[in-house]
PDB file of C-alpha atoms and ligand atoms in Angstrom:
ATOM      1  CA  UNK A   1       0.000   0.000   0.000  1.00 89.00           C
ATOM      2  CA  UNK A   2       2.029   3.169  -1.285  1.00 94.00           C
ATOM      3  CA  UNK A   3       0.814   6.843  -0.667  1.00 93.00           C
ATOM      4  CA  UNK A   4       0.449   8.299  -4.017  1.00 92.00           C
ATOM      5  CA  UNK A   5       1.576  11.718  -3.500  1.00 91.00           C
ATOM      6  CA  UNK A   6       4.709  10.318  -1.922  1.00 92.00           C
ATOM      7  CA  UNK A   7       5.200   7.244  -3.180  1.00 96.00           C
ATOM      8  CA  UNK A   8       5.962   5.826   0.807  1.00 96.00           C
ATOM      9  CA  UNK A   9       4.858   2.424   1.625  1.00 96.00           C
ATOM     10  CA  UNK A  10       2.122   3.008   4.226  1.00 95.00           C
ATOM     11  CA  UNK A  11       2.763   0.759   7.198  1.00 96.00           C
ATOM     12  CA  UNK A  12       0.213   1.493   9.654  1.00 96.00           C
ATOM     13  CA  UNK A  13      -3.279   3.007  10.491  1.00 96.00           C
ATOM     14  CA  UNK A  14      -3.981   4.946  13.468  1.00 96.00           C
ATOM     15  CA  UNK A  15      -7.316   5.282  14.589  1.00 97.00           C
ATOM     16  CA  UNK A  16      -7.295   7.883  17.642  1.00 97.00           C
ATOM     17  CA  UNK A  17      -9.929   6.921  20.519  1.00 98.00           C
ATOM     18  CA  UNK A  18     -10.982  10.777  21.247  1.00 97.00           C
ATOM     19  CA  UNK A  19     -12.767  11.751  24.294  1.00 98.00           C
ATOM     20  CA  UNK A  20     -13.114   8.921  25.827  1.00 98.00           C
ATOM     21  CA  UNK A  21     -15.409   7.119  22.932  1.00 98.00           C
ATOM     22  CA  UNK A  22     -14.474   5.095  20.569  1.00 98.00           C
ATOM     23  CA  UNK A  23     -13.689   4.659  17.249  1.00 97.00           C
ATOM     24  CA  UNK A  24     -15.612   2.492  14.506  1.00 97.00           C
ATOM     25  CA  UNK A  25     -13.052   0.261  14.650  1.00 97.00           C
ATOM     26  CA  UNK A  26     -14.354  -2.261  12.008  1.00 97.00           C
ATOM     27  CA  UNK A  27     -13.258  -0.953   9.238  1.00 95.00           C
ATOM     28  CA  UNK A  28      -9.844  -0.388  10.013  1.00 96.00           C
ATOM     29  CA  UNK A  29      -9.510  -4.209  10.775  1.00 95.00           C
ATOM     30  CA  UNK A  30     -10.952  -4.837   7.375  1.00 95.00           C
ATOM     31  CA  UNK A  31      -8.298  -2.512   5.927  1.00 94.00           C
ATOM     32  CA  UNK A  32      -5.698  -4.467   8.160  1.00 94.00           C
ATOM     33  CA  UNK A  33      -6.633  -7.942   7.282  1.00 95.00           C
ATOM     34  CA  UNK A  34      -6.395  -6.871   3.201  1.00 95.00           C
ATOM     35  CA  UNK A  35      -3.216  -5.057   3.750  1.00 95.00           C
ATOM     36  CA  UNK A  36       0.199  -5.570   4.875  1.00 95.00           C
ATOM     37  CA  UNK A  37      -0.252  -2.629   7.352  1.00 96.00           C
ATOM     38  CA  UNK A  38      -0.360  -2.383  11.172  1.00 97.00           C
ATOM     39  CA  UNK A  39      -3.323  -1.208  13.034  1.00 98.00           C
ATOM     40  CA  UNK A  40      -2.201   0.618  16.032  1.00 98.00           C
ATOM     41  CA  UNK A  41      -4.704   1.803  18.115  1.00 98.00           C
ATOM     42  CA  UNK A  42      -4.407   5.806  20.078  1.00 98.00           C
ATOM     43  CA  UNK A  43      -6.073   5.043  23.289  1.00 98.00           C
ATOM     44  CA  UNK A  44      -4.647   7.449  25.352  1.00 98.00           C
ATOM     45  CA  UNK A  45      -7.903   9.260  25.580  1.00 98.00           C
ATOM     46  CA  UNK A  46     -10.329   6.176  26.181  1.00 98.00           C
ATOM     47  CA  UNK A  47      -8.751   3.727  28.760  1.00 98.00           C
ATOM     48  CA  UNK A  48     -11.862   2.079  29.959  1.00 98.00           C
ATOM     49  CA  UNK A  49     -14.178   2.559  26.603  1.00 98.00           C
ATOM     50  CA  UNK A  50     -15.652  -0.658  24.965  1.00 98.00           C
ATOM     51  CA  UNK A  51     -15.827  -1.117  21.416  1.00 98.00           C
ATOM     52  CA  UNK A  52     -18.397  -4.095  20.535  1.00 98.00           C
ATOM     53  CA  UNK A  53     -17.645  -4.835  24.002  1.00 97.00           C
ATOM     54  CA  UNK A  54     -13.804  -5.424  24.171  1.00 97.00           C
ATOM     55  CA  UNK A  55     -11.803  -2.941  25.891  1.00 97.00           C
ATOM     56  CA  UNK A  56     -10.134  -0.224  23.435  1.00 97.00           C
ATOM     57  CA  UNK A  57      -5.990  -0.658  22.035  1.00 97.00           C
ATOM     58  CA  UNK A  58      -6.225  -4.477  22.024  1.00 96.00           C
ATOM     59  CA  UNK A  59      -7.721  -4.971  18.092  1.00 96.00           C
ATOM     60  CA  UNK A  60      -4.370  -4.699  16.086  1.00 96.00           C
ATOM     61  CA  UNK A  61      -0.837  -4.796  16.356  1.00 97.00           C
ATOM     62  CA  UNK A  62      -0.524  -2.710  19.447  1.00 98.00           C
ATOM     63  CA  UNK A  63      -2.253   0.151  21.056  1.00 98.00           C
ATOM     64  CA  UNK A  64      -1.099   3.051  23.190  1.00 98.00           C
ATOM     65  CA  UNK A  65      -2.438   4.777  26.544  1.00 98.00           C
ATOM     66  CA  UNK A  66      -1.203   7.581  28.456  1.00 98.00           C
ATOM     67  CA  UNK A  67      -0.901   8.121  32.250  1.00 98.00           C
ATOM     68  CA  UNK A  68      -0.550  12.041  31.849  1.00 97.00           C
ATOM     69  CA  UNK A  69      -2.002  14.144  34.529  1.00 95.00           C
ATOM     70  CA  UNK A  70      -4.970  15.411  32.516  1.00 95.00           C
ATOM     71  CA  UNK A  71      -6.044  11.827  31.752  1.00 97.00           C
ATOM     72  CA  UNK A  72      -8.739   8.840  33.605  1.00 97.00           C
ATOM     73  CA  UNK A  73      -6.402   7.656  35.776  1.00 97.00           C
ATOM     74  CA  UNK A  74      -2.566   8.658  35.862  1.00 97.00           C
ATOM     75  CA  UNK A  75       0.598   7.922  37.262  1.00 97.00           C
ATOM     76  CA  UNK A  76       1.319  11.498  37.119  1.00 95.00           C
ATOM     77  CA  UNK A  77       3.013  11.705  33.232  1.00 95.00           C
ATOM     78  CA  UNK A  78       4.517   8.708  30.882  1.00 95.00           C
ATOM     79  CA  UNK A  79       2.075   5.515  29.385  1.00 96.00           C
ATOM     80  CA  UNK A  80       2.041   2.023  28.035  1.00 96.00           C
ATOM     81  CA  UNK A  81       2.296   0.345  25.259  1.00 97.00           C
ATOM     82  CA  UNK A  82      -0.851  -2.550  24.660  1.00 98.00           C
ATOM     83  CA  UNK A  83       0.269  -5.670  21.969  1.00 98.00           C
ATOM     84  CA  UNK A  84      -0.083  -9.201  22.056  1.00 97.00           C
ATOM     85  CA  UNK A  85       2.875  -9.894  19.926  1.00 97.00           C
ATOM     86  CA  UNK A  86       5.831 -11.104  21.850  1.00 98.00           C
ATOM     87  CA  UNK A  87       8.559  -9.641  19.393  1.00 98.00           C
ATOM     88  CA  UNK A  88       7.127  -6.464  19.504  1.00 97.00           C
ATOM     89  CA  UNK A  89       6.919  -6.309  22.716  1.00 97.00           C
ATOM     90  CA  UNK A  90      10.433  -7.638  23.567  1.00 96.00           C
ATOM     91  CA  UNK A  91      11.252  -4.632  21.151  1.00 96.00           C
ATOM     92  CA  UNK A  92       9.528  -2.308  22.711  1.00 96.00           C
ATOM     93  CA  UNK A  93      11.187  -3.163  26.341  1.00 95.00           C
ATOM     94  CA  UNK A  94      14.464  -3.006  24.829  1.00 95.00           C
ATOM     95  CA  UNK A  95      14.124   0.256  22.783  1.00 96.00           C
ATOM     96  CA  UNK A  96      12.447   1.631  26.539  1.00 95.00           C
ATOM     97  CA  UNK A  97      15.273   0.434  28.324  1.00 93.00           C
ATOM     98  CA  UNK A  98      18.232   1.710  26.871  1.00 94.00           C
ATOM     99  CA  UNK A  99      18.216  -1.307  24.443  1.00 94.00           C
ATOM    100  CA  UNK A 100      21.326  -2.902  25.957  1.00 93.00           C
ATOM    101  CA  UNK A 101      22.172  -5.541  24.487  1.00 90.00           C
ATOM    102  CA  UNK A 102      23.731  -6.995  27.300  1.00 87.00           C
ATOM    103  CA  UNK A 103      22.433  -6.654  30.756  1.00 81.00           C
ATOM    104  CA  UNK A 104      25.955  -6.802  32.908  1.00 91.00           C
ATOM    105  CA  UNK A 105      28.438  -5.022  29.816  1.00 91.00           C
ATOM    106  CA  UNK A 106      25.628  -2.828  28.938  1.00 89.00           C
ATOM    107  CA  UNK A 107      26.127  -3.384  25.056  1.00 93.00           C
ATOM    108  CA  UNK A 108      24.706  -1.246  22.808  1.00 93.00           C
ATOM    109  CA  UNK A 109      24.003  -2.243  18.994  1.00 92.00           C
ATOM    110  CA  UNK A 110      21.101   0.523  18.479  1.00 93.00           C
ATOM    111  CA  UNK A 111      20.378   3.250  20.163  1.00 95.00           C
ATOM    112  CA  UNK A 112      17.805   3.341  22.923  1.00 95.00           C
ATOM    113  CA  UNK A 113      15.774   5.415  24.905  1.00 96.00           C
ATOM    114  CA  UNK A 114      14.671   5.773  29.071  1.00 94.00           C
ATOM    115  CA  UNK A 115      10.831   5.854  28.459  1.00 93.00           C
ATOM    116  CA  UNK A 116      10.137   3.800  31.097  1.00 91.00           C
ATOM    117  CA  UNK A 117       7.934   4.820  34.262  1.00 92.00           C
ATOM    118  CA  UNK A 118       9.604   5.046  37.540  1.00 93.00           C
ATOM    119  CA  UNK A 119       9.009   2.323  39.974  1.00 95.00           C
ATOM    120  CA  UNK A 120       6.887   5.656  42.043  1.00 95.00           C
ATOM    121  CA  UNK A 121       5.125   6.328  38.950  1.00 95.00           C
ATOM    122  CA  UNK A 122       4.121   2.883  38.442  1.00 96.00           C
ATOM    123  CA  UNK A 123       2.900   2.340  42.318  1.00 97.00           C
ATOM    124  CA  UNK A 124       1.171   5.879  42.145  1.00 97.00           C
ATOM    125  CA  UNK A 125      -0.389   4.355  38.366  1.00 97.00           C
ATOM    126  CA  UNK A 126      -1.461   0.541  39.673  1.00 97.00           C
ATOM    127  CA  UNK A 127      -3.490   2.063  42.402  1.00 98.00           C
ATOM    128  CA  UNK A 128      -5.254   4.644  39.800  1.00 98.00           C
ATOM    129  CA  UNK A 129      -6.117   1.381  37.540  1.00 97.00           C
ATOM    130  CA  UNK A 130      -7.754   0.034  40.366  1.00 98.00           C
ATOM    131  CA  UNK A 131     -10.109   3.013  40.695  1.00 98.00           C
ATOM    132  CA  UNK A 132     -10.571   3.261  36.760  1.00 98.00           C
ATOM    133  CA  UNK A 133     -14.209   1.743  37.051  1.00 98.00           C
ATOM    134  CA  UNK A 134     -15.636   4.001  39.841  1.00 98.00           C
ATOM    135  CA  UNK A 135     -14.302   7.076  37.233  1.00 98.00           C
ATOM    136  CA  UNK A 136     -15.675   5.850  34.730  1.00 98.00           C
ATOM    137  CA  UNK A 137     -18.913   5.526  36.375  1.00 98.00           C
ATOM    138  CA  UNK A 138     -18.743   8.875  37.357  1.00 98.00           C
ATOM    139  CA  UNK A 139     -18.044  10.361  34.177  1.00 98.00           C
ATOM    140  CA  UNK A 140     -20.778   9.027  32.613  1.00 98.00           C
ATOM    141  CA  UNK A 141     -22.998  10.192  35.464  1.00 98.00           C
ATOM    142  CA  UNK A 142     -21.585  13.386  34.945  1.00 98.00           C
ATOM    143  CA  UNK A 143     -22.449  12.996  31.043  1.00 98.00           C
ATOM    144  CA  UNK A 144     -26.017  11.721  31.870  1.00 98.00           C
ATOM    145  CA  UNK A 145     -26.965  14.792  34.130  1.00 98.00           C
ATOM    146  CA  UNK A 146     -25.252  17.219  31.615  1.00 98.00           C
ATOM    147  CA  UNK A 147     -27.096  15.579  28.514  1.00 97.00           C
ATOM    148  CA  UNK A 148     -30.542  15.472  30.669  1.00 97.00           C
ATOM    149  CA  UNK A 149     -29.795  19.163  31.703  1.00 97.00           C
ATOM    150  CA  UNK A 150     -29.355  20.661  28.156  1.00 95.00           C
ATOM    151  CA  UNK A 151     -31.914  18.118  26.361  1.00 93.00           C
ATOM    152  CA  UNK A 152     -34.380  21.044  26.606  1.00 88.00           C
ATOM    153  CA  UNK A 153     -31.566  23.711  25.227  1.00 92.00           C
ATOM    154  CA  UNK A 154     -31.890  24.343  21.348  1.00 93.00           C
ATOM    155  CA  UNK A 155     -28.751  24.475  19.673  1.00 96.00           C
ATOM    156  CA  UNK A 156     -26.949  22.113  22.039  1.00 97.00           C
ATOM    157  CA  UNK A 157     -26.145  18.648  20.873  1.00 97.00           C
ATOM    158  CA  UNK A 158     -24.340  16.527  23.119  1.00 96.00           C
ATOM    159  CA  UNK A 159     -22.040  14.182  21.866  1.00 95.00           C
ATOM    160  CA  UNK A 160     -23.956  10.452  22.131  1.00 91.00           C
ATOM    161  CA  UNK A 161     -22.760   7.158  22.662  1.00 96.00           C
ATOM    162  CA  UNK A 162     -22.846   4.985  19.541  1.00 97.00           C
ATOM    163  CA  UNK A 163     -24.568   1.925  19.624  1.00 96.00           C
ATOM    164  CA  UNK A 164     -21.806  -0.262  19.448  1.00 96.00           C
ATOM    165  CA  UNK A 165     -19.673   1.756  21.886  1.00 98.00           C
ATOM    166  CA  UNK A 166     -19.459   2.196  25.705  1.00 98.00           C
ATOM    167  CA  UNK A 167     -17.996   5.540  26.381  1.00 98.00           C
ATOM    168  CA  UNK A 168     -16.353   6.869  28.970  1.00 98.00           C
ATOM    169  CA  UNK A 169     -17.133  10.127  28.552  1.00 98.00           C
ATOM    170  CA  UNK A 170     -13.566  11.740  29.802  1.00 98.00           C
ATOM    171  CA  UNK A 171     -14.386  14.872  28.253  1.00 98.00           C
ATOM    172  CA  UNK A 172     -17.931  15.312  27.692  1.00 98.00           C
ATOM    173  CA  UNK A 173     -18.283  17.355  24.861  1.00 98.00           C
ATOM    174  CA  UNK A 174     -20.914  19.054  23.067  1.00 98.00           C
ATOM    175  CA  UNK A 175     -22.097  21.053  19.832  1.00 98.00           C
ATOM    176  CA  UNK A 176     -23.105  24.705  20.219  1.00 98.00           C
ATOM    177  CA  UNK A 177     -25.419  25.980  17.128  1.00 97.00           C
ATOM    178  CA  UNK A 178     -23.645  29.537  16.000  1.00 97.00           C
ATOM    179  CA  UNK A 179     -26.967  30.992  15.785  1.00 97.00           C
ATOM    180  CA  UNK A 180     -28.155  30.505  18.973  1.00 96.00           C
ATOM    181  CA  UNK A 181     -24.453  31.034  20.774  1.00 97.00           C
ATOM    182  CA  UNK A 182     -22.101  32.751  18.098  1.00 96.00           C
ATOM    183  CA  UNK A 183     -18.546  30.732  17.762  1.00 96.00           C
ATOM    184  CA  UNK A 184     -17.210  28.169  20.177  1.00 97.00           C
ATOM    185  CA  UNK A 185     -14.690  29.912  20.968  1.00 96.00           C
ATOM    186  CA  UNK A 186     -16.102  33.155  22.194  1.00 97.00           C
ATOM    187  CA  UNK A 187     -18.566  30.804  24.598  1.00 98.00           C
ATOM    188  CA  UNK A 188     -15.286  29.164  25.594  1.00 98.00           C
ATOM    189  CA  UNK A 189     -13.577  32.611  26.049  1.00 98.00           C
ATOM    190  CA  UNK A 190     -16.320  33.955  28.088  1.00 97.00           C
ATOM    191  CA  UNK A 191     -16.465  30.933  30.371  1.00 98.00           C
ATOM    192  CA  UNK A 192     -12.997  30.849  31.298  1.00 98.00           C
ATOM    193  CA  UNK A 193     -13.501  34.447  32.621  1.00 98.00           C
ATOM    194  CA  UNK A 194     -16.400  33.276  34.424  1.00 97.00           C
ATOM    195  CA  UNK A 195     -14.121  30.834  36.476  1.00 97.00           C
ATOM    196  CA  UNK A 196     -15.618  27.865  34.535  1.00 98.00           C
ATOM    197  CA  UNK A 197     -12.806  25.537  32.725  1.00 97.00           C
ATOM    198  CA  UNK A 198     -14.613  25.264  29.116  1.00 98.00           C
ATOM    199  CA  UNK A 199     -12.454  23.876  26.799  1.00 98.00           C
ATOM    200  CA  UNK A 200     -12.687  24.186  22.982  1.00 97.00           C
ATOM    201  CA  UNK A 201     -12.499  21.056  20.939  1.00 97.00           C
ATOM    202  CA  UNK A 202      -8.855  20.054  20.251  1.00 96.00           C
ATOM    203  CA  UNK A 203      -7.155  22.402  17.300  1.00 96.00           C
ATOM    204  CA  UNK A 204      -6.898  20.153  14.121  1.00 96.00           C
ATOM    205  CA  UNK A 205      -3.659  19.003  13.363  1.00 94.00           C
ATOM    206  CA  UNK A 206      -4.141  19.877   9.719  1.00 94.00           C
ATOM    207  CA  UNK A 207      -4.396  23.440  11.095  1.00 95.00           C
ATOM    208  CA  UNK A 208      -1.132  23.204  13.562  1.00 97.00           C
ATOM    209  CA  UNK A 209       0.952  25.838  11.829  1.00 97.00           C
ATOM    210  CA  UNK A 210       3.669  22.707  12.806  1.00 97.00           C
ATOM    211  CA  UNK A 211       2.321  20.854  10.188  1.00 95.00           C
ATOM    212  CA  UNK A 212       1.609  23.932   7.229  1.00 92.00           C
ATOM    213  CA  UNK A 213       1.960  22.367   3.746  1.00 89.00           C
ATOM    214  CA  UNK A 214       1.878  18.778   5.131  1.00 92.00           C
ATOM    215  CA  UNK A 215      -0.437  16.422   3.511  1.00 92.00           C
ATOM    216  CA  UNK A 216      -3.952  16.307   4.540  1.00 91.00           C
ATOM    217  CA  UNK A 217      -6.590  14.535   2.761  1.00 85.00           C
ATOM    218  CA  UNK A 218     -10.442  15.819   1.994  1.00 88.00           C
ATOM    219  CA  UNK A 219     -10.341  16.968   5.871  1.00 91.00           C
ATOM    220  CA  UNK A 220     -13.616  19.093   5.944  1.00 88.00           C
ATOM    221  CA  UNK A 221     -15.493  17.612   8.905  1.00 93.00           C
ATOM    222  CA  UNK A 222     -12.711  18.075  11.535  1.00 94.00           C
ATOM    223  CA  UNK A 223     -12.799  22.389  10.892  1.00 95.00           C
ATOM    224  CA  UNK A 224     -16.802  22.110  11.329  1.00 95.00           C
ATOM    225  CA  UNK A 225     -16.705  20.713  14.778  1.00 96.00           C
ATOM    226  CA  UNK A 226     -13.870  22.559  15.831  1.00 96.00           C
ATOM    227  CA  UNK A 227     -15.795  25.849  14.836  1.00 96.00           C
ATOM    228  CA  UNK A 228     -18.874  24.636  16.958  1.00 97.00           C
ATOM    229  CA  UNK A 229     -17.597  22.482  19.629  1.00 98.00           C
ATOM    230  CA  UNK A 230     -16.815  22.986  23.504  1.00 98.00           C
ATOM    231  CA  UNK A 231     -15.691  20.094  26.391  1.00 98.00           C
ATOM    232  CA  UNK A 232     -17.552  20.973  29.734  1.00 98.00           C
ATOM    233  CA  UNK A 233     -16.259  20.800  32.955  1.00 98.00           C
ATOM    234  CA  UNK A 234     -16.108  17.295  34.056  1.00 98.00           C
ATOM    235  CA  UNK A 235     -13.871  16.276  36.696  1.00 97.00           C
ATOM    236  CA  UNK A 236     -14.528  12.722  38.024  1.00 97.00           C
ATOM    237  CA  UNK A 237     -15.324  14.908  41.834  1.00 96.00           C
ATOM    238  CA  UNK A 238     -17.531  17.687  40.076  1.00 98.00           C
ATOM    239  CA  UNK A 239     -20.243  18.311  42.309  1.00 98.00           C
ATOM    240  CA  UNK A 240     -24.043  18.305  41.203  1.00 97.00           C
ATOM    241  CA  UNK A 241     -23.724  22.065  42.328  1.00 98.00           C
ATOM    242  CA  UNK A 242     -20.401  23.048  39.769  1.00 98.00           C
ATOM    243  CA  UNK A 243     -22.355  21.130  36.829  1.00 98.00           C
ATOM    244  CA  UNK A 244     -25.483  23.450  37.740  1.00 98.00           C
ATOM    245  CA  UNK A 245     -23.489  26.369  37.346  1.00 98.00           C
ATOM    246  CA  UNK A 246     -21.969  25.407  34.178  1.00 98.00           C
ATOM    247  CA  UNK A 247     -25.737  24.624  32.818  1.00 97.00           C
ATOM    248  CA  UNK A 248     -26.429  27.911  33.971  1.00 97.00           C
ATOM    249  CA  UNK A 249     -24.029  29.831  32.412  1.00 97.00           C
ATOM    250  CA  UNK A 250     -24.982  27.739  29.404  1.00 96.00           C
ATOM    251  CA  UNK A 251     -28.358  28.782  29.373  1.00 95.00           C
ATOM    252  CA  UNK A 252     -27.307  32.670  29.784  1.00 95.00           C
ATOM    253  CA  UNK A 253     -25.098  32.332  26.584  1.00 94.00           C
ATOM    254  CA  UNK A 254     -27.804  31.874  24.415  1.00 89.00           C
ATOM    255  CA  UNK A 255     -28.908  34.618  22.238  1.00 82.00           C
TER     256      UNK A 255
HETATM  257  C1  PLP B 301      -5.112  11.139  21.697  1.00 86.29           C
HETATM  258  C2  PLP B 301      -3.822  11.365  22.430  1.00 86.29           C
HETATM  259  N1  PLP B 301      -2.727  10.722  21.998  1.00 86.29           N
HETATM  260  C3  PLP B 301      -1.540  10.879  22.625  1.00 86.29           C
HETATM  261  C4  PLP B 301      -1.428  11.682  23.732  1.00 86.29           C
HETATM  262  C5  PLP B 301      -0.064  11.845  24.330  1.00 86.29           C
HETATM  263  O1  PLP B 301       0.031  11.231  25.557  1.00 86.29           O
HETATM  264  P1  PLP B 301       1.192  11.716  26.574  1.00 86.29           P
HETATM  265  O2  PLP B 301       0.779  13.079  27.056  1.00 86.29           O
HETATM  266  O3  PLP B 301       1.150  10.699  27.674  1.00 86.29           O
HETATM  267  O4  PLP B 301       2.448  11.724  25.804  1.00 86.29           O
HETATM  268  C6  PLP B 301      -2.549  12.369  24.231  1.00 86.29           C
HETATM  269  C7  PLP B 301      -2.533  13.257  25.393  1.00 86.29           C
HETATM  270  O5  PLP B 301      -1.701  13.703  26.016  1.00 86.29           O
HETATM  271  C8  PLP B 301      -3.778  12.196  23.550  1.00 86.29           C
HETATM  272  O6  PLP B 301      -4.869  12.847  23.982  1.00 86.29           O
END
């Protein structure tokens, strides 16, 4: 599978899990099982979603999650790597760990990195895990009272569950008509200097100056929600009383 515009063999698809929900995932396997390419699954945003039922970054080749601060559960920065195929992950412990070559001489063939967690990190991380259900629970009572509280709004559409997912809602996010509140991110602007942490949708990384002239193909979706979106407060310890001031504020916005 070659990249016409570039003529590079494409290796691998990466399907990114956003927001906690995930990503139709069966048609990338279909694309995997024609082609010679990896799936390799961005989970770093969804540790805890189901897709069809099976937990997210198992499907292909390997999967990543990250432990950063700002995530479900953390282990205060770093992540993990998710495979089930024992050379790649005896590649992936050597090319964390210095890939020495040997363990006493500390032989080097390649060179390696230090990407592994601490043993602190790791301790701090293991007893997040074991929490990861009661977030998720709470983020999706979080999303439940948010979607019940702005059902009645016009010109707010919260991001649903698909049918064949089980989100965790770590960012619940929703759609804000322009008529009814002008762009996202004036609402977003105006909340922050309320004291309320809205957050627009992330910035589309065909539109990261970083990436100017880079390919980017028939992207016209990503722009749209990005012009409309907002993520709401959603801590797994808001309070009943911090979401009813965001809904409030919500409710002034409109025009
Ligand atoms: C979708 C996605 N991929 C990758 C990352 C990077 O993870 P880290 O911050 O642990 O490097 C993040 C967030 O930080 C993310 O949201």
């Amino acid at each position: 599978m070659v990249n016409r515009a570039t003529g590079r063999t494409v290796r691998a698809v990466l399907p990114v899990h956003l927001y906690g929900h995930p990503v139709d995932l069966d048609a990338f396997l279909d694309v995997a099982a024609r082609w010679p390419v990896a799936l390799v699954e961005d989970s770093a945003e969804s540790l805890g979603a189901r897709y069809k039922g099976r937990a997210v970054g198992v499907a292909g080749l390997a999967g990543c999650l990250s432990f950063n601060g700002n995530k479900i559960v953390t282990a205060g920065g770093g992540g993990m790597l998710l495979t089930n195929d024992a050379a790649v992950a005896e590649r992936a412990r050597s090319l964390t760990t210095h890939a020495r070559a040997d363990a006493t001489e500390w032989i080097h063939r390649e060179v390696g990195y230090n990407y592994r967690l601490t043993n602190l990190q790791a301790a701090l991380g293991v007893a997040q895990l074991e929490q990861l259900g009661a977030f998720v629970e709470a983020k999706r009572r979080t999303a439940d009272a948010y979607a019940a509280a702005v059902a009645a709004f016009e010109g707010v559409e919260p991001f649903v569950e698909q049918p064949w997912a089980r989100s965790t809602y770590w960012m619940f996010s929703v759609l804000l008509d322009p008529r009814r509140f002008g762009a996202a991110r004036e609402v977003v602007r105006a909340a922050n200097a309320d004291g309320i942490g809205f957050r627009p949708l992330w910035y589309p990384l065909h539109r990261q100056p970083v990436f100017a002239g880079r390919q980017a193909y028939r992207i016209e979706i990503a722009d749209d929600l990005h012009a409309r979106g907002v993520s709401l407060p959603c801590s797994v310890g808001i309070t009943p009383e911090e979401r009813a001031r965001v809904v409030a504020f919500l409710a002034d916005a409109r025009r």
